[in-house]
Amino acid sequence: MSTEPAFVIVTGMSGAGRSTAAKALEDLGWFVIDNLPPGLLFAMAEEAGKVKLAADKVAAVVDVRSLAFTTDLNAAIEELEGRGVRVRVVFLEASDEELVRRFENVRRPHPLQGEGRLVDGIARERGILREVRANADLVIDTSSHNVHELRHKIVSFFGGEDRPGLRVNVVSFGFKYGLPVDADLVVDCRFLPNPHWVPDLRPMNGLDAPVRDYVLGQPGAKEFLDAYEEVLQVVAVGYAREGKSYATLAVGCTGGKHRSVAMAEQVAARLRDRGMEVQVSHRDVGRE
C-alpha cells in the first residue's frame, strides 16, 4: 500500500457528469467538496489533513466559473505537489450534441452561455478547458453513459486505490461511429477478414464463440496480439514511471461488432495475465 498522499480533482464539461462522479466517490468513502474554487484547493487539503494523513481520500470538484480557472488550477496543483501531495486530475467529457440534449432536458442555461446560445457556452467552456483536458490523468467520455454506467466506471477506477499498478479500460468500437475521445491508445483490426460477410456469423458478435474462433484463426491475428502485448508492457512501464495510473485502450473495426470485440477481449485477458487490473466495455455492440 502506497503512503504517498493522493488528491483527486474532478473537472470537465458542464453537464458531463461531475456531480455523479462526486457522489460515487462519496459512496466509496472519499471526502468530497463540490464547486470549490481552484484557489482554495490547498487550504481544503490542509484542512482535511491530507498533507499529513495520507490514508484519507480527498477529492474536489471544480468548474470554469472562475475567470482565471486555468491559471488558478495550475497554480493550485503546483502548490499541492510542492507540499508532497500526489494530485490526479479526472476530466469528464461529452459530445456537443449530448451536452445540448442534457441541458435542454433539464431546461437550464449553460453557465457560460450569457446572452448567447447554448452551443456558444459549450464552445467557450471547451476552449477554456482545452489545456486542462490535455494534461488530465484520466479522461472519461460520458456521451453514451447513463448515471449508473458512469458511477460504475468511477467505482471501477477508484474503488481499489490501495491496489498498485496501472488500471486499464479496454473498449471496442466501430470506426464508422467515430473514435472514443477518451482513448489513450487506438489500434485498428480492419486488417482481419470481416465476419459480417459470413452469413452464419453476421447476426452474432465477438463475444460469441464462433465469431471469436473465426477472428482468432485468421492469419495475423495471433501475431498482432503477441506484438501488441509486448508494446503495451513497454507502455505500462512508461506510464508508471510518469505517474499515470489509468489508461484507456481502444480496439476498433468497421462496426464495432465482431473483430474489435473479439480482439479487445483477448487484449484484456493477456493484460490480466500480466497482473494488470482491467475492465472491458464494448461501446457499439447492438448499435446497428
PDB file of C-alpha atoms in Angstrom:
ATOM      1  CA  MET A   1       0.000   0.000   0.000  1.00  0.00           C
ATOM      2  CA  SER A   2       1.381   3.366  -1.021  1.00  0.00           C
ATOM      3  CA  THR A   3       1.838   6.018   1.655  1.00  0.00           C
ATOM      4  CA  GLU A   4       2.032   8.797  -0.910  1.00  0.00           C
ATOM      5  CA  PRO A   5      -0.771  11.339  -0.377  1.00  0.00           C
ATOM      6  CA  ALA A   6      -3.458  11.250  -3.057  1.00  0.00           C
ATOM      7  CA  PHE A   7      -5.765  14.106  -4.012  1.00  0.00           C
ATOM      8  CA  VAL A   8      -8.260  13.835  -6.866  1.00  0.00           C
ATOM      9  CA  ILE A   9      -9.559  16.843  -8.772  1.00  0.00           C
ATOM     10  CA  VAL A  10     -12.744  16.194 -10.762  1.00  0.00           C
ATOM     11  CA  THR A  11     -13.401  18.693 -13.518  1.00  0.00           C
ATOM     12  CA  GLY A  12     -14.609  18.790 -17.108  1.00  0.00           C
ATOM     13  CA  MET A  13     -17.513  19.951 -19.213  1.00  0.00           C
ATOM     14  CA  SER A  14     -20.682  21.200 -17.541  1.00  0.00           C
ATOM     15  CA  GLY A  15     -23.327  18.514 -17.975  1.00  0.00           C
ATOM     16  CA  ALA A  16     -20.778  15.718 -18.418  1.00  0.00           C
ATOM     17  CA  GLY A  17     -21.435  14.152 -15.012  1.00  0.00           C
ATOM     18  CA  ARG A  18     -19.248  15.846 -12.404  1.00  0.00           C
ATOM     19  CA  SER A  19     -21.942  15.574  -9.710  1.00  0.00           C
ATOM     20  CA  THR A  20     -22.475  11.878 -10.441  1.00  0.00           C
ATOM     21  CA  ALA A  21     -18.739  11.258 -10.163  1.00  0.00           C
ATOM     22  CA  ALA A  22     -18.624  13.165  -6.868  1.00  0.00           C
ATOM     23  CA  LYS A  23     -21.477  11.118  -5.387  1.00  0.00           C
ATOM     24  CA  ALA A  24     -19.797   7.882  -6.470  1.00  0.00           C
ATOM     25  CA  LEU A  25     -16.577   8.923  -4.727  1.00  0.00           C
ATOM     26  CA  GLU A  26     -18.506   9.859  -1.586  1.00  0.00           C
ATOM     27  CA  ASP A  27     -20.102   6.415  -1.547  1.00  0.00           C
ATOM     28  CA  LEU A  28     -16.605   4.918  -1.706  1.00  0.00           C
ATOM     29  CA  GLY A  29     -15.705   6.775   1.475  1.00  0.00           C
ATOM     30  CA  TRP A  30     -13.942   9.760  -0.075  1.00  0.00           C
ATOM     31  CA  PHE A  31     -14.166  13.235   1.429  1.00  0.00           C
ATOM     32  CA  VAL A  32     -15.556  15.318  -1.449  1.00  0.00           C
ATOM     33  CA  ILE A  33     -16.214  19.049  -1.754  1.00  0.00           C
ATOM     34  CA  ASP A  34     -18.211  20.251  -4.751  1.00  0.00           C
ATOM     35  CA  ASN A  35     -17.830  23.564  -6.610  1.00  0.00           C
ATOM     36  CA  LEU A  36     -14.584  24.524  -4.881  1.00  0.00           C
ATOM     37  CA  PRO A  37     -12.662  27.484  -6.362  1.00  0.00           C
ATOM     38  CA  PRO A  38      -9.200  26.328  -7.525  1.00  0.00           C
ATOM     39  CA  GLY A  39      -7.509  28.861  -5.243  1.00  0.00           C
ATOM     40  CA  LEU A  40      -8.881  27.050  -2.176  1.00  0.00           C
ATOM     41  CA  LEU A  41      -7.691  23.551  -3.125  1.00  0.00           C
ATOM     42  CA  PHE A  42      -4.601  23.570  -0.939  1.00  0.00           C
ATOM     43  CA  ALA A  43      -6.456  25.096   2.004  1.00  0.00           C
ATOM     44  CA  MET A  44      -9.029  22.324   1.702  1.00  0.00           C
ATOM     45  CA  ALA A  45      -6.368  19.621   1.516  1.00  0.00           C
ATOM     46  CA  GLU A  46      -4.592  21.030   4.534  1.00  0.00           C
ATOM     47  CA  GLU A  47      -7.831  21.376   6.493  1.00  0.00           C
ATOM     48  CA  ALA A  48      -8.778  17.788   5.697  1.00  0.00           C
ATOM     49  CA  GLY A  49      -5.401  16.631   6.933  1.00  0.00           C
ATOM     50  CA  LYS A  50      -4.321  15.436   3.505  1.00  0.00           C
ATOM     51  CA  VAL A  51      -0.754  16.670   3.792  1.00  0.00           C
ATOM     52  CA  LYS A  52      -0.100  14.543   6.889  1.00  0.00           C
ATOM     53  CA  LEU A  53      -2.797  11.861   6.783  1.00  0.00           C
ATOM     54  CA  ALA A  54      -2.116  10.005   3.560  1.00  0.00           C
ATOM     55  CA  ALA A  55      -4.708   7.293   4.261  1.00  0.00           C
ATOM     56  CA  ASP A  56      -7.565   9.763   3.798  1.00  0.00           C
ATOM     57  CA  LYS A  57      -9.106  10.026   0.341  1.00  0.00           C
ATOM     58  CA  VAL A  58      -9.923  13.592  -0.653  1.00  0.00           C
ATOM     59  CA  ALA A  59     -11.477  14.902  -3.858  1.00  0.00           C
ATOM     60  CA  ALA A  60     -12.610  18.313  -5.069  1.00  0.00           C
ATOM     61  CA  VAL A  61     -14.988  19.132  -7.911  1.00  0.00           C
ATOM     62  CA  VAL A  62     -14.059  22.353  -9.708  1.00  0.00           C
ATOM     63  CA  ASP A  63     -15.522  24.115 -12.726  1.00  0.00           C
ATOM     64  CA  VAL A  64     -14.826  27.059 -15.007  1.00  0.00           C
ATOM     65  CA  ARG A  65     -16.934  29.741 -13.364  1.00  0.00           C
ATOM     66  CA  SER A  66     -13.713  31.384 -12.186  1.00  0.00           C
ATOM     67  CA  LEU A  67     -12.417  33.659 -14.943  1.00  0.00           C
ATOM     68  CA  ALA A  68      -8.845  32.680 -14.076  1.00  0.00           C
ATOM     69  CA  PHE A  69      -9.763  28.983 -13.910  1.00  0.00           C
ATOM     70  CA  THR A  70      -6.819  27.506 -15.809  1.00  0.00           C
ATOM     71  CA  THR A  71      -4.197  29.694 -14.136  1.00  0.00           C
ATOM     72  CA  ASP A  72      -5.679  29.150 -10.680  1.00  0.00           C
ATOM     73  CA  LEU A  73      -5.967  25.390 -11.163  1.00  0.00           C
ATOM     74  CA  ASN A  74      -2.397  25.001 -12.420  1.00  0.00           C
ATOM     75  CA  ALA A  75      -1.087  27.085  -9.507  1.00  0.00           C
ATOM     76  CA  ALA A  76      -3.111  25.037  -7.014  1.00  0.00           C
ATOM     77  CA  ILE A  77      -1.797  21.754  -8.427  1.00  0.00           C
ATOM     78  CA  GLU A  78       1.792  23.035  -8.289  1.00  0.00           C
ATOM     79  CA  GLU A  79       1.303  24.082  -4.663  1.00  0.00           C
ATOM     80  CA  LEU A  80      -0.140  20.713  -3.689  1.00  0.00           C
ATOM     81  CA  GLU A  81       2.585  18.748  -5.432  1.00  0.00           C
ATOM     82  CA  GLY A  82       5.231  21.038  -3.958  1.00  0.00           C
ATOM     83  CA  ARG A  83       3.980  20.008  -0.493  1.00  0.00           C
ATOM     84  CA  GLY A  84       4.251  16.310  -1.356  1.00  0.00           C
ATOM     85  CA  VAL A  85       0.628  15.668  -2.294  1.00  0.00           C
ATOM     86  CA  ARG A  86       0.084  13.385  -5.291  1.00  0.00           C
ATOM     87  CA  VAL A  87      -2.573  15.033  -7.471  1.00  0.00           C
ATOM     88  CA  ARG A  88      -4.700  13.213 -10.031  1.00  0.00           C
ATOM     89  CA  VAL A  89      -6.990  15.119 -12.412  1.00  0.00           C
ATOM     90  CA  VAL A  90     -10.124  13.399 -13.738  1.00  0.00           C
ATOM     91  CA  PHE A  91     -11.721  15.124 -16.737  1.00  0.00           C
ATOM     92  CA  LEU A  92     -15.330  14.361 -17.732  1.00  0.00           C
ATOM     93  CA  GLU A  93     -16.080  14.826 -21.420  1.00  0.00           C
ATOM     94  CA  ALA A  94     -19.157  14.574 -23.655  1.00  0.00           C
ATOM     95  CA  SER A  95     -20.025  15.447 -27.234  1.00  0.00           C
ATOM     96  CA  ASP A  96     -21.580  18.817 -28.035  1.00  0.00           C
ATOM     97  CA  GLU A  97     -24.753  17.088 -29.233  1.00  0.00           C
ATOM     98  CA  GLU A  98     -25.133  15.143 -25.999  1.00  0.00           C
ATOM     99  CA  LEU A  99     -24.449  18.193 -23.835  1.00  0.00           C
ATOM    100  CA  VAL A 100     -27.084  20.179 -25.720  1.00  0.00           C
ATOM    101  CA  ARG A 101     -29.586  17.360 -25.217  1.00  0.00           C
ATOM    102  CA  ARG A 102     -28.873  17.192 -21.483  1.00  0.00           C
ATOM    103  CA  PHE A 103     -29.191  20.931 -20.930  1.00  0.00           C
ATOM    104  CA  GLU A 104     -32.409  21.059 -22.933  1.00  0.00           C
ATOM    105  CA  ASN A 105     -33.856  18.158 -20.952  1.00  0.00           C
ATOM    106  CA  VAL A 106     -33.351  19.983 -17.645  1.00  0.00           C
ATOM    107  CA  ARG A 107     -34.259  23.368 -19.209  1.00  0.00           C
ATOM    108  CA  ARG A 108     -31.212  25.108 -17.764  1.00  0.00           C
ATOM    109  CA  PRO A 109     -28.804  27.533 -19.457  1.00  0.00           C
ATOM    110  CA  HIS A 110     -25.127  26.761 -19.738  1.00  0.00           C
ATOM    111  CA  PRO A 111     -23.112  28.604 -17.021  1.00  0.00           C
ATOM    112  CA  LEU A 112     -21.008  30.339 -19.712  1.00  0.00           C
ATOM    113  CA  GLN A 113     -23.845  30.956 -22.152  1.00  0.00           C
ATOM    114  CA  GLY A 114     -24.504  34.568 -21.171  1.00  0.00           C
ATOM    115  CA  GLU A 115     -26.773  36.229 -23.687  1.00  0.00           C
ATOM    116  CA  GLY A 116     -25.727  33.818 -26.434  1.00  0.00           C
ATOM    117  CA  ARG A 117     -26.905  30.377 -27.454  1.00  0.00           C
ATOM    118  CA  LEU A 118     -26.354  27.146 -25.574  1.00  0.00           C
ATOM    119  CA  VAL A 119     -23.790  25.996 -28.133  1.00  0.00           C
ATOM    120  CA  ASP A 120     -21.853  29.238 -27.582  1.00  0.00           C
ATOM    121  CA  GLY A 121     -21.465  28.460 -23.887  1.00  0.00           C
ATOM    122  CA  ILE A 122     -20.334  24.912 -24.639  1.00  0.00           C
ATOM    123  CA  ALA A 123     -17.784  26.134 -27.183  1.00  0.00           C
ATOM    124  CA  ARG A 124     -16.425  28.741 -24.777  1.00  0.00           C
ATOM    125  CA  GLU A 125     -16.082  26.202 -21.966  1.00  0.00           C
ATOM    126  CA  ARG A 126     -14.379  23.678 -24.248  1.00  0.00           C
ATOM    127  CA  GLY A 127     -11.838  26.303 -25.231  1.00  0.00           C
ATOM    128  CA  ILE A 128     -11.085  27.239 -21.622  1.00  0.00           C
ATOM    129  CA  LEU A 129     -10.690  23.589 -20.651  1.00  0.00           C
ATOM    130  CA  ARG A 130      -8.503  22.527 -23.589  1.00  0.00           C
ATOM    131  CA  GLU A 131      -5.245  22.670 -21.641  1.00  0.00           C
ATOM    132  CA  VAL A 132      -6.738  21.031 -18.548  1.00  0.00           C
ATOM    133  CA  ARG A 133      -8.085  18.161 -20.635  1.00  0.00           C
ATOM    134  CA  ALA A 134      -4.748  17.663 -22.362  1.00  0.00           C
ATOM    135  CA  ASN A 135      -2.958  17.334 -19.013  1.00  0.00           C
ATOM    136  CA  ALA A 136      -5.577  15.211 -17.236  1.00  0.00           C
ATOM    137  CA  ASP A 137      -4.602  11.835 -15.816  1.00  0.00           C
ATOM    138  CA  LEU A 138      -7.939  10.267 -16.717  1.00  0.00           C
ATOM    139  CA  VAL A 139     -10.439  11.387 -19.378  1.00  0.00           C
ATOM    140  CA  ILE A 140     -13.899   9.802 -19.300  1.00  0.00           C
ATOM    141  CA  ASP A 141     -16.273  10.322 -22.212  1.00  0.00           C
ATOM    142  CA  THR A 142     -19.815  10.132 -20.835  1.00  0.00           C
ATOM    143  CA  SER A 143     -21.628  10.720 -24.138  1.00  0.00           C
ATOM    144  CA  SER A 144     -23.014   7.180 -24.200  1.00  0.00           C
ATOM    145  CA  HIS A 145     -23.154   6.660 -20.405  1.00  0.00           C
ATOM    146  CA  ASN A 146     -26.173   6.984 -18.154  1.00  0.00           C
ATOM    147  CA  VAL A 147     -25.634   7.895 -14.495  1.00  0.00           C
ATOM    148  CA  HIS A 148     -25.421   4.233 -13.464  1.00  0.00           C
ATOM    149  CA  GLU A 149     -22.763   3.442 -16.071  1.00  0.00           C
ATOM    150  CA  LEU A 150     -20.695   6.483 -15.105  1.00  0.00           C
ATOM    151  CA  ARG A 151     -20.958   5.530 -11.455  1.00  0.00           C
ATOM    152  CA  HIS A 152     -19.780   2.002 -12.283  1.00  0.00           C
ATOM    153  CA  LYS A 153     -16.769   3.392 -14.129  1.00  0.00           C
ATOM    154  CA  ILE A 154     -15.811   5.672 -11.230  1.00  0.00           C
ATOM    155  CA  VAL A 155     -16.136   2.789  -8.777  1.00  0.00           C
ATOM    156  CA  SER A 156     -14.027   0.613 -11.083  1.00  0.00           C
ATOM    157  CA  PHE A 157     -11.240   3.179 -11.226  1.00  0.00           C
ATOM    158  CA  PHE A 158     -11.292   4.379  -7.606  1.00  0.00           C
ATOM    159  CA  GLY A 159     -12.807   1.519  -5.649  1.00  0.00           C
ATOM    160  CA  GLY A 160      -9.432  -0.098  -5.108  1.00  0.00           C
ATOM    161  CA  GLU A 161      -6.951   2.725  -4.648  1.00  0.00           C
ATOM    162  CA  ASP A 162      -4.835   0.525  -2.398  1.00  0.00           C
ATOM    163  CA  ARG A 163      -4.095  -1.873  -5.223  1.00  0.00           C
ATOM    164  CA  PRO A 164      -0.876  -0.984  -7.086  1.00  0.00           C
ATOM    165  CA  GLY A 165      -0.281  -0.828 -10.812  1.00  0.00           C
ATOM    166  CA  LEU A 166      -1.875   0.579 -13.928  1.00  0.00           C
ATOM    167  CA  ARG A 167      -5.645   0.315 -14.295  1.00  0.00           C
ATOM    168  CA  VAL A 168      -6.687  -0.312 -17.875  1.00  0.00           C
ATOM    169  CA  ASN A 169     -10.011   0.122 -19.648  1.00  0.00           C
ATOM    170  CA  VAL A 170     -10.167  -1.764 -22.946  1.00  0.00           C
ATOM    171  CA  VAL A 171     -13.005  -0.568 -25.165  1.00  0.00           C
ATOM    172  CA  SER A 172     -14.055  -1.948 -28.547  1.00  0.00           C
ATOM    173  CA  PHE A 173     -15.603   0.446 -31.051  1.00  0.00           C
ATOM    174  CA  GLY A 174     -16.645   0.910 -34.661  1.00  0.00           C
ATOM    175  CA  PHE A 175     -14.731   3.412 -36.772  1.00  0.00           C
ATOM    176  CA  LYS A 176     -17.931   4.340 -38.605  1.00  0.00           C
ATOM    177  CA  TYR A 177     -19.269   5.705 -35.299  1.00  0.00           C
ATOM    178  CA  GLY A 178     -16.141   7.726 -34.511  1.00  0.00           C
ATOM    179  CA  LEU A 179     -13.113   7.298 -32.277  1.00  0.00           C
ATOM    180  CA  PRO A 180     -13.567   7.126 -28.485  1.00  0.00           C
ATOM    181  CA  VAL A 181     -12.484  10.603 -27.388  1.00  0.00           C
ATOM    182  CA  ASP A 182     -11.047   9.320 -24.110  1.00  0.00           C
ATOM    183  CA  ALA A 183      -8.721   6.753 -25.711  1.00  0.00           C
ATOM    184  CA  ASP A 184      -5.021   6.881 -24.845  1.00  0.00           C
ATOM    185  CA  LEU A 185      -4.081   4.284 -27.481  1.00  0.00           C
ATOM    186  CA  VAL A 186      -6.021   3.182 -30.586  1.00  0.00           C
ATOM    187  CA  VAL A 187      -5.477   0.060 -32.700  1.00  0.00           C
ATOM    188  CA  ASP A 188      -7.212  -0.970 -35.917  1.00  0.00           C
ATOM    189  CA  CYS A 189      -8.379  -4.549 -36.513  1.00  0.00           C
ATOM    190  CA  ARG A 190      -9.726  -3.951 -40.015  1.00  0.00           C
ATOM    191  CA  PHE A 191      -6.746  -5.849 -41.449  1.00  0.00           C
ATOM    192  CA  LEU A 192      -8.580  -9.049 -40.469  1.00  0.00           C
ATOM    193  CA  PRO A 193     -11.384 -10.550 -42.632  1.00  0.00           C
ATOM    194  CA  ASN A 194     -14.784  -9.281 -41.578  1.00  0.00           C
ATOM    195  CA  PRO A 195     -17.208 -11.888 -40.142  1.00  0.00           C
ATOM    196  CA  HIS A 196     -20.012  -9.628 -41.346  1.00  0.00           C
ATOM    197  CA  TRP A 197     -19.597 -11.245 -44.763  1.00  0.00           C
ATOM    198  CA  VAL A 198     -20.039 -14.765 -43.367  1.00  0.00           C
ATOM    199  CA  PRO A 199     -23.824 -15.311 -43.297  1.00  0.00           C
ATOM    200  CA  ASP A 200     -23.829 -17.600 -40.257  1.00  0.00           C
ATOM    201  CA  LEU A 201     -21.671 -15.166 -38.261  1.00  0.00           C
ATOM    202  CA  ARG A 202     -23.314 -11.898 -39.252  1.00  0.00           C
ATOM    203  CA  PRO A 203     -26.052 -11.931 -36.544  1.00  0.00           C
ATOM    204  CA  MET A 204     -23.528 -12.758 -33.820  1.00  0.00           C
ATOM    205  CA  ASN A 205     -20.902 -10.557 -32.182  1.00  0.00           C
ATOM    206  CA  GLY A 206     -17.343 -11.022 -30.995  1.00  0.00           C
ATOM    207  CA  LEU A 207     -18.453 -12.408 -27.634  1.00  0.00           C
ATOM    208  CA  ASP A 208     -19.903 -15.470 -29.366  1.00  0.00           C
ATOM    209  CA  ALA A 209     -17.519 -18.422 -29.653  1.00  0.00           C
ATOM    210  CA  PRO A 210     -17.955 -18.981 -33.435  1.00  0.00           C
ATOM    211  CA  VAL A 211     -17.048 -15.337 -34.168  1.00  0.00           C
ATOM    212  CA  ARG A 212     -14.187 -15.356 -31.667  1.00  0.00           C
ATOM    213  CA  ASP A 213     -12.732 -18.546 -33.157  1.00  0.00           C
ATOM    214  CA  TYR A 214     -13.118 -17.201 -36.694  1.00  0.00           C
ATOM    215  CA  VAL A 215     -11.349 -13.936 -35.880  1.00  0.00           C
ATOM    216  CA  LEU A 216      -8.533 -15.503 -33.848  1.00  0.00           C
ATOM    217  CA  GLY A 217      -7.995 -18.161 -36.504  1.00  0.00           C
ATOM    218  CA  GLN A 218      -7.206 -15.615 -39.223  1.00  0.00           C
ATOM    219  CA  PRO A 219      -3.604 -15.116 -40.422  1.00  0.00           C
ATOM    220  CA  GLY A 220      -2.020 -12.262 -38.477  1.00  0.00           C
ATOM    221  CA  ALA A 221      -4.401 -12.306 -35.514  1.00  0.00           C
ATOM    222  CA  LYS A 222      -2.092 -14.099 -33.086  1.00  0.00           C
ATOM    223  CA  GLU A 223       0.964 -12.231 -34.360  1.00  0.00           C
ATOM    224  CA  PHE A 224      -0.830  -8.937 -33.799  1.00  0.00           C
ATOM    225  CA  LEU A 225      -1.837  -9.873 -30.252  1.00  0.00           C
ATOM    226  CA  ASP A 226       1.684 -11.063 -29.416  1.00  0.00           C
ATOM    227  CA  ALA A 227       3.245  -7.848 -30.713  1.00  0.00           C
ATOM    228  CA  TYR A 228       0.661  -5.545 -29.126  1.00  0.00           C
ATOM    229  CA  GLU A 229       1.024  -7.277 -25.773  1.00  0.00           C
ATOM    230  CA  GLU A 230       4.750  -6.523 -25.805  1.00  0.00           C
ATOM    231  CA  VAL A 231       4.122  -2.913 -26.833  1.00  0.00           C
ATOM    232  CA  LEU A 232       1.635  -2.465 -24.008  1.00  0.00           C
ATOM    233  CA  GLN A 233       4.093  -3.855 -21.496  1.00  0.00           C
ATOM    234  CA  VAL A 234       6.610  -1.176 -22.518  1.00  0.00           C
ATOM    235  CA  VAL A 235       3.893   1.495 -22.415  1.00  0.00           C
ATOM    236  CA  ALA A 236       2.704   0.364 -18.974  1.00  0.00           C
ATOM    237  CA  VAL A 237       6.220   0.682 -17.557  1.00  0.00           C
ATOM    238  CA  GLY A 238       6.495   4.164 -19.049  1.00  0.00           C
ATOM    239  CA  TYR A 239       3.097   5.221 -17.730  1.00  0.00           C
ATOM    240  CA  ALA A 240       4.080   4.036 -14.247  1.00  0.00           C
ATOM    241  CA  ARG A 241       7.319   5.980 -14.468  1.00  0.00           C
ATOM    242  CA  GLU A 242       5.380   9.115 -15.418  1.00  0.00           C
ATOM    243  CA  GLY A 243       2.852   8.596 -12.615  1.00  0.00           C
ATOM    244  CA  LYS A 244      -0.084   7.740 -14.900  1.00  0.00           C
ATOM    245  CA  SER A 245      -2.466   5.405 -13.073  1.00  0.00           C
ATOM    246  CA  TYR A 246      -5.210   4.891 -15.670  1.00  0.00           C
ATOM    247  CA  ALA A 247      -5.234   4.132 -19.395  1.00  0.00           C
ATOM    248  CA  THR A 248      -7.948   3.543 -21.987  1.00  0.00           C
ATOM    249  CA  LEU A 249      -7.069   1.257 -24.893  1.00  0.00           C
ATOM    250  CA  ALA A 250      -9.426   1.409 -27.880  1.00  0.00           C
ATOM    251  CA  VAL A 251      -9.672  -1.519 -30.311  1.00  0.00           C
ATOM    252  CA  GLY A 252     -11.564  -0.735 -33.489  1.00  0.00           C
ATOM    253  CA  CYS A 253     -13.081  -2.369 -36.542  1.00  0.00           C
ATOM    254  CA  THR A 254     -15.654  -1.133 -39.047  1.00  0.00           C
ATOM    255  CA  GLY A 255     -18.839  -1.507 -36.995  1.00  0.00           C
ATOM    256  CA  GLY A 256     -17.539  -2.432 -33.552  1.00  0.00           C
ATOM    257  CA  LYS A 257     -19.468  -5.728 -33.532  1.00  0.00           C
ATOM    258  CA  HIS A 258     -17.190  -8.614 -34.491  1.00  0.00           C
ATOM    259  CA  ARG A 259     -13.419  -8.204 -34.875  1.00  0.00           C
ATOM    260  CA  SER A 260     -12.834  -5.418 -32.370  1.00  0.00           C
ATOM    261  CA  VAL A 261     -14.943  -7.150 -29.709  1.00  0.00           C
ATOM    262  CA  ALA A 262     -13.115 -10.456 -30.026  1.00  0.00           C
ATOM    263  CA  MET A 263      -9.694  -8.806 -30.101  1.00  0.00           C
ATOM    264  CA  ALA A 264     -10.488  -6.459 -27.199  1.00  0.00           C
ATOM    265  CA  GLU A 265     -11.395  -9.457 -25.045  1.00  0.00           C
ATOM    266  CA  GLN A 266      -8.099 -11.109 -25.946  1.00  0.00           C
ATOM    267  CA  VAL A 267      -6.071  -7.970 -25.193  1.00  0.00           C
ATOM    268  CA  ALA A 268      -7.785  -7.684 -21.812  1.00  0.00           C
ATOM    269  CA  ALA A 269      -7.151 -11.336 -20.974  1.00  0.00           C
ATOM    270  CA  ARG A 270      -3.461 -11.021 -21.779  1.00  0.00           C
ATOM    271  CA  LEU A 271      -3.092  -7.891 -19.668  1.00  0.00           C
ATOM    272  CA  ARG A 272      -4.806  -9.604 -16.751  1.00  0.00           C
ATOM    273  CA  ASP A 273      -2.369 -12.490 -17.098  1.00  0.00           C
ATOM    274  CA  ARG A 274       0.408  -9.921 -16.638  1.00  0.00           C
ATOM    275  CA  GLY A 275      -1.148  -8.791 -13.374  1.00  0.00           C
ATOM    276  CA  MET A 276      -2.877  -5.622 -14.557  1.00  0.00           C
ATOM    277  CA  GLU A 277      -6.321  -4.541 -13.383  1.00  0.00           C
ATOM    278  CA  VAL A 278      -8.517  -4.459 -16.485  1.00  0.00           C
ATOM    279  CA  GLN A 279     -12.126  -3.729 -17.342  1.00  0.00           C
ATOM    280  CA  VAL A 280     -13.655  -4.243 -20.786  1.00  0.00           C
ATOM    281  CA  SER A 281     -16.535  -2.458 -22.495  1.00  0.00           C
ATOM    282  CA  HIS A 282     -17.989  -2.775 -25.977  1.00  0.00           C
ATOM    283  CA  ARG A 283     -19.232   0.644 -26.999  1.00  0.00           C
ATOM    284  CA  ASP A 284     -21.011  -0.151 -30.229  1.00  0.00           C
ATOM    285  CA  VAL A 285     -22.342  -3.688 -29.821  1.00  0.00           C
ATOM    286  CA  GLY A 286     -26.069  -3.606 -30.558  1.00  0.00           C
ATOM    287  CA  ARG A 287     -25.871  -0.219 -32.240  1.00  0.00           C
ATOM    288  CA  GLU A 288     -26.792  -1.468 -35.694  1.00  0.00           C
TER     289      GLU A 288
END
